[in-house]
Coordinates of N, CA, C and O in Angstrom, one line a residue:
M1 N 41.9 94.8 150.3 CA 42.4 93.9 149.5 C 42.6 92.5 150.4 O 43.3 92.3 151.3
T2 N 41.9 91.4 150.3 CA 42.1 90.2 150.6 C 43.0 89.0 150.1 O 42.4 88.9 148.8
I3 N 43.7 88.6 150.8 CA 44.6 87.4 150.1 C 44.1 86.0 150.2 O 44.0 86.0 151.6
P4 N 44.0 85.3 149.8 CA 43.5 84.0 149.6 C 44.4 83.3 151.0 O 45.7 83.5 150.8
A5 N 44.4 82.7 151.5 CA 44.7 81.7 152.6 C 46.1 80.8 152.0 O 46.9 80.6 152.3
A6 N 45.4 80.2 150.8 CA 46.2 79.3 150.3 C 47.7 79.9 149.6 O 48.4 79.0 149.8
S7 N 47.7 81.3 149.6 CA 49.0 81.8 149.1 C 49.9 82.4 149.9 O 50.4 83.2 149.6
V8 N 49.5 82.4 151.1 CA 49.9 83.4 152.5 C 51.1 82.3 152.8 O 50.9 80.7 153.1
G9 N 52.2 82.7 153.2 CA 53.4 81.8 154.3 C 54.2 81.4 153.2 O 53.7 81.4 151.6
P10 N 55.1 80.5 153.7 CA 56.2 80.0 152.7 C 55.8 78.8 152.0 O 54.7 77.8 152.2
T11 N 56.4 79.0 150.8 CA 55.8 77.7 150.2 C 56.8 76.3 149.7 O 57.8 76.7 150.7
A12 N 56.7 75.3 149.6 CA 57.2 74.4 150.2 C 58.2 74.1 149.0 O 58.1 74.4 147.7
P13 N 59.6 74.0 149.6 CA 60.5 73.9 148.1 C 60.5 72.6 147.2 O 59.8 71.5 147.7
T14 N 60.5 73.2 146.3 CA 60.5 72.3 144.8 C 62.0 71.1 145.1 O 62.9 71.7 145.1
T15 N 61.7 69.8 144.5 CA 62.6 69.5 144.6 C 62.9 68.7 143.1 O 62.2 68.0 142.3
V16 N 64.2 68.9 142.4 CA 64.8 68.9 140.9 C 65.3 67.7 141.1 O 66.1 67.6 141.7
P17 N 64.7 66.8 140.4 CA 65.4 65.4 140.0 C 66.8 65.4 139.2 O 66.8 66.3 138.7
V18 N 67.6 65.2 140.1 CA 68.9 64.6 139.7 C 69.1 63.5 138.5 O 69.0 62.6 139.0
T19 N 69.9 63.7 137.7 CA 69.8 62.9 136.9 C 71.5 62.4 137.2 O 72.3 62.9 137.1
L20 N 71.2 60.8 137.2 CA 72.9 60.2 137.3 C 73.0 59.4 136.4 O 72.4 58.9 135.1
Y21 N 74.7 59.2 136.3 CA 74.9 58.6 135.0 C 76.5 57.9 135.2 O 76.9 58.1 136.3
T22 N 76.8 57.1 134.5 CA 78.3 56.3 134.4 C 78.4 55.6 133.4 O 77.4 56.0 132.1
T23 N 79.6 55.5 132.6 CA 79.9 55.0 131.8 C 80.6 53.7 132.3 O 81.4 53.4 132.8
V24 N 80.8 53.2 130.7 CA 81.1 51.7 131.1 C 82.0 51.2 129.3 O 81.3 51.7 128.2
D25 N 82.9 50.7 129.5 CA 83.4 50.1 128.3 C 82.7 48.8 127.7 O 82.6 48.1 128.6
S26 N 82.4 48.7 126.5 CA 81.9 47.2 125.8 C 82.4 47.2 124.4 O 83.2 48.0 123.8
P27 N 82.1 46.0 123.5 CA 82.0 45.6 122.4 C 82.0 46.7 121.1 O 82.5 46.5 120.6
V28 N 80.9 47.5 121.8 CA 80.5 48.1 120.9 C 81.2 50.0 121.2 O 80.2 50.7 120.4
G29 N 81.8 50.0 122.2 CA 82.6 51.4 122.6 C 82.1 51.4 123.9 O 81.2 50.9 124.4
E30 N 82.4 53.1 124.1 CA 81.5 53.3 125.4 C 80.1 53.5 125.7 O 79.4 54.1 124.8
L31 N 79.4 53.0 126.9 CA 78.1 53.0 126.7 C 77.9 54.4 127.7 O 78.9 54.3 129.1
L32 N 76.7 54.8 127.9 CA 76.9 56.3 128.3 C 74.9 55.4 129.2 O 74.2 55.5 128.4
L33 N 75.1 55.3 130.8 CA 74.2 54.9 131.1 C 73.5 56.1 131.9 O 73.9 56.2 132.7
T34 N 72.2 56.4 131.7 CA 71.4 57.3 132.5 C 70.2 56.8 133.4 O 69.7 56.2 133.0
G35 N 69.9 57.7 134.7 CA 68.7 57.2 135.2 C 69.0 58.2 136.5 O 69.3 58.9 136.5
D36 N 67.9 57.6 137.4 CA 67.5 58.5 138.3 C 67.8 57.8 139.6 O 67.3 58.1 141.1
G37 N 68.4 56.8 139.9 CA 69.1 55.9 140.9 C 68.3 54.7 140.8 O 68.3 53.3 141.7
T38 N 66.8 54.5 140.2 CA 66.0 53.6 140.8 C 65.6 52.7 139.2 O 65.3 51.4 138.9
A39 N 65.6 53.8 138.1 CA 65.3 53.0 137.0 C 66.4 53.8 136.0 O 66.7 54.8 136.0
L40 N 66.4 52.6 134.9 CA 67.3 53.2 133.6 C 66.5 54.1 132.7 O 65.6 53.5 132.2
A41 N 67.5 55.1 132.4 CA 66.1 56.1 131.4 C 66.9 56.1 130.0 O 66.0 56.1 128.8
S42 N 68.4 55.7 130.0 CA 68.8 55.8 128.5 C 70.2 55.1 128.4 O 70.6 54.9 129.5
L43 N 70.4 54.3 127.6 CA 71.6 53.7 127.4 C 72.3 54.2 125.9 O 71.5 53.7 124.8
S44 N 73.4 54.9 125.7 CA 73.7 55.5 124.8 C 74.9 55.1 124.1 O 75.9 55.1 125.3
V45 N 75.5 55.2 122.9 CA 76.9 55.1 122.7 C 77.1 56.7 121.8 O 76.3 57.5 121.5
P46 N 78.9 56.7 122.1 CA 79.0 58.4 121.4 C 78.8 58.4 119.9 O 78.8 57.4 119.1
G47 N 78.1 59.3 119.5 CA 77.7 59.7 118.2 C 76.6 59.1 117.6 O 76.2 59.5 117.0
Q48 N 75.8 58.7 118.9 CA 74.7 58.3 118.5 C 73.7 59.2 118.2 O 73.5 60.3 118.9
R49 N 73.0 59.4 117.1 CA 72.0 60.1 116.6 C 70.8 60.1 117.7 O 70.1 59.2 118.3
G50 N 70.7 61.5 118.2 CA 69.7 61.4 119.5 C 70.1 61.0 121.0 O 69.3 61.1 122.0
G51 N 71.0 60.7 120.6 CA 71.8 60.1 122.1 C 72.1 61.0 123.1 O 72.2 62.1 122.7
A52 N 71.9 60.4 124.4 CA 72.4 61.4 125.4 C 74.1 61.7 126.0 O 74.7 61.3 125.2
T53 N 73.7 63.0 126.1 CA 75.0 63.3 126.3 C 75.0 63.8 127.8 O 74.0 64.5 128.4
V54 N 76.6 63.6 128.2 CA 76.2 64.0 130.2 C 76.1 65.9 130.0 O 76.8 66.6 129.6
L55 N 75.2 66.4 131.0 CA 74.6 68.0 131.4 C 75.1 68.1 132.5 O 75.7 67.6 133.4
P56 N 75.7 69.5 132.3 CA 75.8 70.0 133.8 C 75.1 69.8 134.6 O 73.6 69.8 134.7
G57 N 75.3 69.9 136.0 CA 73.9 69.4 137.0 C 74.4 67.9 137.2 O 73.4 67.0 138.1
W58 N 74.4 67.0 136.0 CA 74.3 65.5 135.8 C 75.5 64.8 137.2 O 76.3 65.7 137.4
R59 N 75.3 63.8 137.7 CA 75.9 63.5 138.8 C 76.7 62.2 138.4 O 75.6 60.9 138.6
R60 N 77.9 61.7 138.2 CA 78.5 60.3 138.2 C 78.3 59.4 139.5 O 78.5 60.2 140.3
E61 N 77.6 58.3 139.2 CA 77.7 57.6 140.5 C 77.1 56.4 139.8 O 75.8 55.7 139.8
P62 N 78.6 55.7 139.7 CA 78.4 54.3 139.4 C 77.6 53.3 140.3 O 76.8 52.4 139.5
A63 N 77.4 53.4 141.2 CA 77.0 52.5 142.4 C 75.4 52.2 141.7 O 74.9 51.7 142.3
A64 N 74.8 53.3 141.1 CA 73.2 53.7 140.7 C 73.0 52.2 139.8 O 71.7 52.1 139.6
F65 N 73.8 51.9 139.2 CA 73.9 51.4 138.0 C 74.6 49.7 138.3 O 75.2 49.2 137.0
T66 N 74.8 49.3 139.3 CA 75.4 48.3 139.5 C 74.8 47.1 138.9 O 75.5 46.2 138.1
E67 N 73.4 47.0 139.0 CA 72.6 45.6 138.4 C 72.9 46.1 136.9 O 73.3 45.0 136.2
A68 N 72.6 46.9 136.5 CA 73.0 46.8 134.8 C 74.1 46.8 134.0 O 74.2 46.4 133.1
L69 N 74.9 47.6 134.9 CA 76.4 47.1 134.6 C 76.4 45.5 134.5 O 77.3 44.8 133.7
R70 N 76.3 44.6 135.7 CA 75.8 43.2 135.6 C 75.8 42.6 134.6 O 76.2 41.4 133.8
Q71 N 74.2 42.6 134.2 CA 73.9 42.6 133.0 C 74.4 42.2 131.7 O 74.4 42.1 130.9
L72 N 74.6 43.9 131.7 CA 75.3 44.1 130.7 C 76.6 43.5 130.2 O 77.0 42.8 129.1
G73 N 77.7 43.2 131.4 CA 78.7 42.3 131.5 C 78.4 40.8 130.8 O 79.0 40.3 130.0
E74 N 77.2 40.6 131.1 CA 76.8 38.8 131.2 C 76.4 38.9 129.5 O 76.8 38.1 129.2
Y75 N 75.3 40.1 129.4 CA 75.0 40.1 127.7 C 76.2 39.8 126.9 O 76.4 39.0 126.0
F76 N 77.3 40.8 127.1 CA 78.5 41.2 126.5 C 79.7 39.6 126.3 O 80.4 39.1 125.0
A77 N 79.2 38.8 127.6 CA 80.1 37.8 127.4 C 79.0 36.2 127.3 O 79.7 35.3 127.3
G78 N 78.0 36.5 126.9 CA 77.4 35.6 125.8 C 76.5 34.8 127.0 O 76.3 33.7 126.5
D79 N 76.2 35.6 128.4 CA 75.5 34.5 129.2 C 74.1 35.3 129.2 O 73.6 34.4 130.3
R80 N 73.7 36.1 128.9 CA 72.5 36.9 129.3 C 71.8 36.8 128.0 O 72.5 37.3 126.8
R81 N 70.9 36.6 127.7 CA 69.7 37.1 126.8 C 68.6 37.8 126.7 O 68.3 38.5 125.5
T82 N 68.3 38.6 127.8 CA 67.2 39.3 128.4 C 68.0 40.3 129.0 O 68.5 39.6 130.1
F83 N 67.4 41.5 129.3 CA 67.6 41.8 130.5 C 66.4 41.6 131.6 O 64.9 42.5 131.0
D84 N 66.5 42.2 132.7 CA 65.8 42.6 134.0 C 66.1 43.9 134.6 O 66.5 43.1 135.6
L85 N 65.5 44.7 134.0 CA 65.9 46.5 134.8 C 64.5 46.8 134.6 O 64.0 46.9 134.0
P86 N 64.4 47.7 135.7 CA 63.5 48.8 135.7 C 63.9 49.7 134.4 O 65.2 50.5 134.7
L87 N 63.2 50.0 133.9 CA 63.2 51.0 132.8 C 62.0 52.1 133.4 O 61.2 52.0 132.9
A88 N 62.8 53.6 132.3 CA 62.1 54.7 132.5 C 62.7 55.6 131.7 O 62.4 56.7 131.6
P89 N 62.2 55.0 130.0 CA 62.3 55.9 129.0 C 61.4 57.1 128.3 O 60.0 56.9 129.0
V90 N 61.8 58.3 128.1 CA 60.7 59.2 127.9 C 60.1 59.1 126.4 O 60.8 59.3 125.7
G91 N 59.1 58.9 126.0 CA 58.4 59.0 125.1 C 57.0 59.1 124.6 O 56.0 58.3 126.0
S92 N 56.3 59.1 123.7 CA 55.1 59.0 123.7 C 54.5 57.9 123.8 O 55.2 56.5 123.9
D93 N 52.8 57.7 123.7 CA 52.7 56.4 124.0 C 52.3 55.8 123.0 O 52.8 54.1 123.1
F94 N 52.7 55.9 121.8 CA 53.0 55.2 120.3 C 54.7 54.8 120.8 O 54.5 53.7 120.5
R95 N 55.7 55.8 121.2 CA 56.9 55.3 121.1 C 57.4 53.9 122.4 O 57.9 53.1 122.2
Q96 N 56.3 54.1 123.5 CA 56.5 53.6 124.3 C 55.9 52.1 124.3 O 56.6 50.7 124.4
R97 N 54.7 51.8 122.7 CA 53.9 50.9 122.6 C 55.4 50.0 121.5 O 55.7 48.8 122.1
V98 N 55.8 50.7 120.7 CA 57.1 50.4 120.0 C 58.2 49.9 120.9 O 58.5 49.0 120.3
W99 N 58.6 50.6 121.8 CA 59.6 50.5 122.5 C 59.3 48.7 123.4 O 60.3 48.0 123.3
N100 N 58.4 48.8 123.4 CA 57.7 47.5 124.4 C 58.1 46.4 123.4 O 58.1 45.2 124.2
A101 N 57.5 46.6 122.2 CA 57.2 45.4 121.2 C 58.8 45.1 120.8 O 58.9 43.9 120.7
L102 N 59.7 45.9 121.1 CA 61.0 45.4 120.7 C 61.4 44.2 121.9 O 62.3 43.3 121.6
D103 N 61.0 44.6 122.9 CA 61.4 43.6 124.3 C 60.7 42.3 123.6 O 61.5 41.4 124.3
D104 N 60.2 41.8 122.9 CA 59.6 40.8 122.5 C 60.1 40.0 121.5 O 59.9 38.8 121.2
V105 N 61.6 40.7 120.7 CA 62.0 40.2 119.9 C 62.8 39.3 120.2 O 64.3 40.0 120.9
P106 N 63.2 38.0 120.1 CA 63.6 37.3 121.1 C 65.3 37.4 120.5 O 65.7 37.9 119.4
Y107 N 66.3 37.2 121.4 CA 67.5 37.1 121.4 C 68.3 36.1 120.1 O 67.2 34.8 120.0
G108 N 69.0 36.5 119.2 CA 69.1 35.7 118.1 C 68.4 35.8 117.2 O 68.1 34.8 116.0
A109 N 67.3 36.6 116.8 CA 66.2 36.2 115.9 C 66.4 37.9 115.7 O 66.7 38.9 115.8
T110 N 65.6 38.2 114.4 CA 65.8 39.5 113.6 C 64.1 39.4 113.1 O 63.3 38.7 113.4
V111 N 63.5 41.3 113.3 CA 62.2 41.1 112.6 C 62.1 42.5 111.6 O 63.5 43.1 111.9
S112 N 61.3 42.2 110.6 CA 61.1 43.5 109.9 C 60.8 44.6 110.6 O 60.1 44.3 111.4
Y113 N 60.6 45.9 109.7 CA 60.1 47.2 110.2 C 58.5 46.7 110.3 O 57.7 47.1 111.1
R114 N 58.1 46.1 109.2 CA 56.7 45.5 108.9 C 56.2 44.9 110.2 O 55.0 45.0 111.0
G115 N 57.1 43.8 110.1 CA 56.7 42.9 111.4 C 56.7 43.3 112.7 O 56.0 43.2 113.6
L116 N 57.7 44.3 113.2 CA 57.1 45.0 114.3 C 56.2 45.9 114.5 O 55.9 46.0 115.3
A117 N 55.8 46.8 113.1 CA 54.6 47.5 113.2 C 53.3 46.7 113.5 O 52.4 47.0 114.3
E118 N 53.5 45.2 113.0 CA 52.1 44.4 113.4 C 52.3 44.2 114.4 O 51.2 44.2 115.7
A119 N 53.5 43.6 115.5 CA 53.6 43.5 116.5 C 52.9 44.3 117.9 O 53.0 44.6 118.5
A120 N 53.3 45.6 117.1 CA 53.0 47.2 118.1 C 51.8 47.4 118.0 O 51.2 48.5 118.6
G121 N 51.0 46.4 116.9 CA 49.3 46.9 116.6 C 49.3 48.1 116.2 O 48.1 48.6 115.9
S122 N 50.4 48.6 114.9 CA 49.8 49.5 113.9 C 50.5 48.9 112.7 O 51.2 49.5 112.1
P123 N 50.0 48.2 112.0 CA 50.3 47.5 110.9 C 50.8 48.5 109.4 O 51.6 48.4 108.7
G124 N 50.0 49.6 109.5 CA 49.9 50.8 108.8 C 51.0 51.8 108.6 O 51.3 52.7 108.2
A125 N 51.7 51.5 110.1 CA 52.8 52.6 110.3 C 54.0 52.6 110.5 O 54.9 52.8 111.3
V126 N 54.6 51.7 109.2 CA 55.6 51.5 109.2 C 56.9 52.5 109.0 O 57.7 52.2 110.2
R127 N 56.5 53.8 108.7 CA 57.5 54.9 108.7 C 57.7 55.1 109.9 O 58.6 55.3 110.6
A128 N 56.1 55.7 110.7 CA 56.6 56.1 111.9 C 57.2 54.9 113.1 O 57.9 55.6 114.1
I129 N 57.3 53.9 112.8 CA 57.7 52.5 113.4 C 59.1 52.8 113.3 O 60.1 52.6 114.3
G130 N 59.7 53.1 112.1 CA 61.1 53.3 112.0 C 61.3 54.3 113.0 O 62.7 54.5 113.5
G131 N 60.6 55.5 112.4 CA 61.2 56.7 113.6 C 61.3 56.2 114.8 O 62.0 57.0 115.7
A132 N 60.3 55.5 115.4 CA 60.3 55.4 117.4 C 61.3 54.5 117.2 O 62.0 54.5 118.4
V133 N 61.7 53.1 116.5 CA 62.9 52.4 116.6 C 64.1 53.5 116.7 O 65.2 53.0 117.6
G134 N 64.0 54.5 115.7 CA 65.7 55.2 115.3 C 65.4 56.4 116.8 O 66.4 56.8 117.0
S135 N 64.6 56.7 117.8 CA 64.4 57.3 118.6 C 64.8 56.1 120.1 O 64.5 56.8 121.3
N136 N 65.0 55.1 120.1 CA 65.3 54.2 121.1 C 66.0 54.4 122.1 O 67.3 54.6 121.7
P137 N 65.9 55.0 123.3 CA 66.8 55.6 124.1 C 67.4 54.7 125.1 O 68.3 55.0 125.5
L138 N 67.2 53.3 124.3 CA 67.9 52.0 125.4 C 68.6 51.0 124.7 O 68.6 50.1 124.6
L139 N 69.7 51.9 123.8 CA 70.2 50.5 123.0 C 70.7 49.5 124.0 O 71.1 49.7 124.9
V140 N 71.0 48.4 123.0 CA 71.4 47.0 123.3 C 69.9 46.6 124.5 O 69.6 45.6 124.0
I141 N 69.8 47.1 125.7 CA 68.6 46.9 126.5 C 67.3 46.3 125.7 O 66.9 45.6 125.7
R142 N 66.9 47.3 125.1 CA 65.8 47.2 123.9 C 66.5 46.9 122.9 O 67.0 48.2 122.1
P143 N 66.2 45.7 122.4 CA 66.8 45.6 121.3 C 66.4 46.2 119.7 O 66.2 45.0 118.9
C144 N 66.8 47.1 119.8 CA 66.9 47.7 118.3 C 67.3 47.3 117.0 O 67.1 47.5 116.0
H145 N 68.6 46.7 117.4 CA 69.4 45.8 116.9 C 69.1 44.7 116.0 O 69.2 44.8 114.8
R146 N 67.9 44.6 116.1 CA 67.3 43.0 115.7 C 66.1 43.6 114.6 O 65.7 42.9 114.0
V147 N 65.7 44.9 114.6 CA 65.1 44.8 113.3 C 65.9 45.2 112.2 O 67.2 46.4 112.2
I148 N 65.4 44.6 111.0 CA 66.1 44.9 109.8 C 65.2 45.1 108.9 O 63.9 45.3 108.8
G149 N 65.7 45.7 107.3 CA 64.9 45.7 106.3 C 64.0 44.6 105.9 O 64.4 43.5 106.6
A150 N 63.3 44.9 105.0 CA 62.4 43.6 104.6 C 62.8 42.5 103.9 O 62.6 41.8 103.5
D151 N 63.9 43.3 103.0 CA 64.9 42.2 102.3 C 66.1 41.6 102.6 O 66.9 41.1 102.5
G152 N 66.1 41.8 104.5 CA 66.9 41.3 105.2 C 68.4 42.3 105.4 O 69.1 41.5 106.1
S153 N 68.3 43.2 104.8 CA 69.6 44.1 105.0 C 69.5 44.6 106.1 O 68.7 45.3 106.9
L154 N 70.8 45.5 106.5 CA 70.8 46.0 107.9 C 70.8 47.8 107.6 O 71.5 48.0 106.8
T155 N 69.5 47.8 108.1 CA 69.2 49.2 107.6 C 69.0 50.1 108.9 O 68.9 49.6 110.1
G156 N 69.5 51.0 109.5 CA 68.6 52.3 109.9 C 69.0 51.9 111.6 O 68.1 51.9 112.4
Y157 N 70.1 52.1 112.2 CA 70.9 52.0 113.1 C 71.0 53.2 113.9 O 72.3 53.8 113.5
S158 N 70.5 54.1 114.9 CA 71.1 55.3 115.3 C 72.5 55.3 115.9 O 72.9 56.1 116.1
G159 N 73.1 54.2 116.5 CA 74.2 53.8 117.0 C 75.3 53.3 115.9 O 76.6 53.4 116.0
G160 N 74.6 53.5 114.7 CA 75.9 53.1 113.6 C 75.8 51.5 113.0 O 75.6 50.7 114.1
L161 N 75.8 51.4 111.5 CA 75.5 50.5 111.5 C 76.8 49.0 111.7 O 76.4 47.8 111.8
E162 N 78.0 49.6 112.3 CA 78.9 48.7 112.5 C 78.6 48.2 113.8 O 78.8 47.1 114.2
R163 N 77.9 48.8 114.7 CA 77.6 48.6 116.4 C 76.7 47.5 115.9 O 76.4 46.3 116.7
K164 N 75.7 47.7 114.9 CA 73.9 46.9 114.8 C 75.1 45.4 114.4 O 74.6 44.5 114.5
R165 N 75.9 45.6 113.6 CA 76.7 44.5 112.9 C 77.4 43.5 114.0 O 77.4 42.2 114.3
T166 N 77.7 44.4 114.8 CA 78.4 43.6 116.2 C 77.8 43.0 117.1 O 77.7 41.9 117.4
L167 N 76.8 43.7 117.4 CA 75.1 43.0 118.3 C 74.6 41.8 118.0 O 74.8 40.5 118.4
L168 N 74.6 41.8 116.4 CA 73.8 40.4 115.6 C 74.9 39.8 115.5 O 74.8 38.3 115.7
A169 N 76.1 39.9 115.2 CA 77.4 38.8 115.3 C 77.3 38.1 117.0 O 77.4 37.0 117.2
L170 N 77.4 39.1 118.0 CA 77.7 38.5 119.1 C 76.4 37.7 119.4 O 76.5 36.6 119.9
E171 N 74.9 37.7 119.1 CA 74.0 37.1 118.7 C 73.6 36.0 118.1 O 72.9 35.2 118.2
G172 N 75.1 36.0 117.3 CA 74.7 34.9 116.5 C 73.9 34.6 115.1 O 73.5 33.7 114.5
V173 N 73.7 36.2 114.8 CA 72.5 36.3 113.5 C 73.6 36.1 112.7 O 73.1 36.0 111.4
L174 N 74.7 36.8 112.6 CA 75.5 37.1 111.3 C 76.6 36.1 111.4 O 77.0 36.0 112.4

């Protein structure tokens, strides 16, 4: 029996990426930031529906998030209206499109789910838009708190309506 040359010899070691994380206090509670040291993958709060939780093997590395922490501090101080960070959220093409559309909702403004559906190029998919908004892994950074009900009501925030209220008040909407 002949063994193909490609399967003979040692195999190259595989590298498993390590998730880095840090936490920081904020006006909406403790924030958990995760990433790979290059891009921010998630920003979540305790009790967030679908939010990240620290897993075994993750490494606390505050220095990897220096710029994100600086920009968040400026935002909460009222000195920053947009974020300029490399982002690496994981999601389907549809969710990525919705999350990108969130970036276009200006500071101090709101949009309805229907309006966001139109902006994301899926005007007939309001319910699916709601699901994508609810699974946004980058709270605050990707401003899903700016999405409201058609009647102007505060609805559907995975971090909790009180946090949504706090963020909208900070931005002068409420």
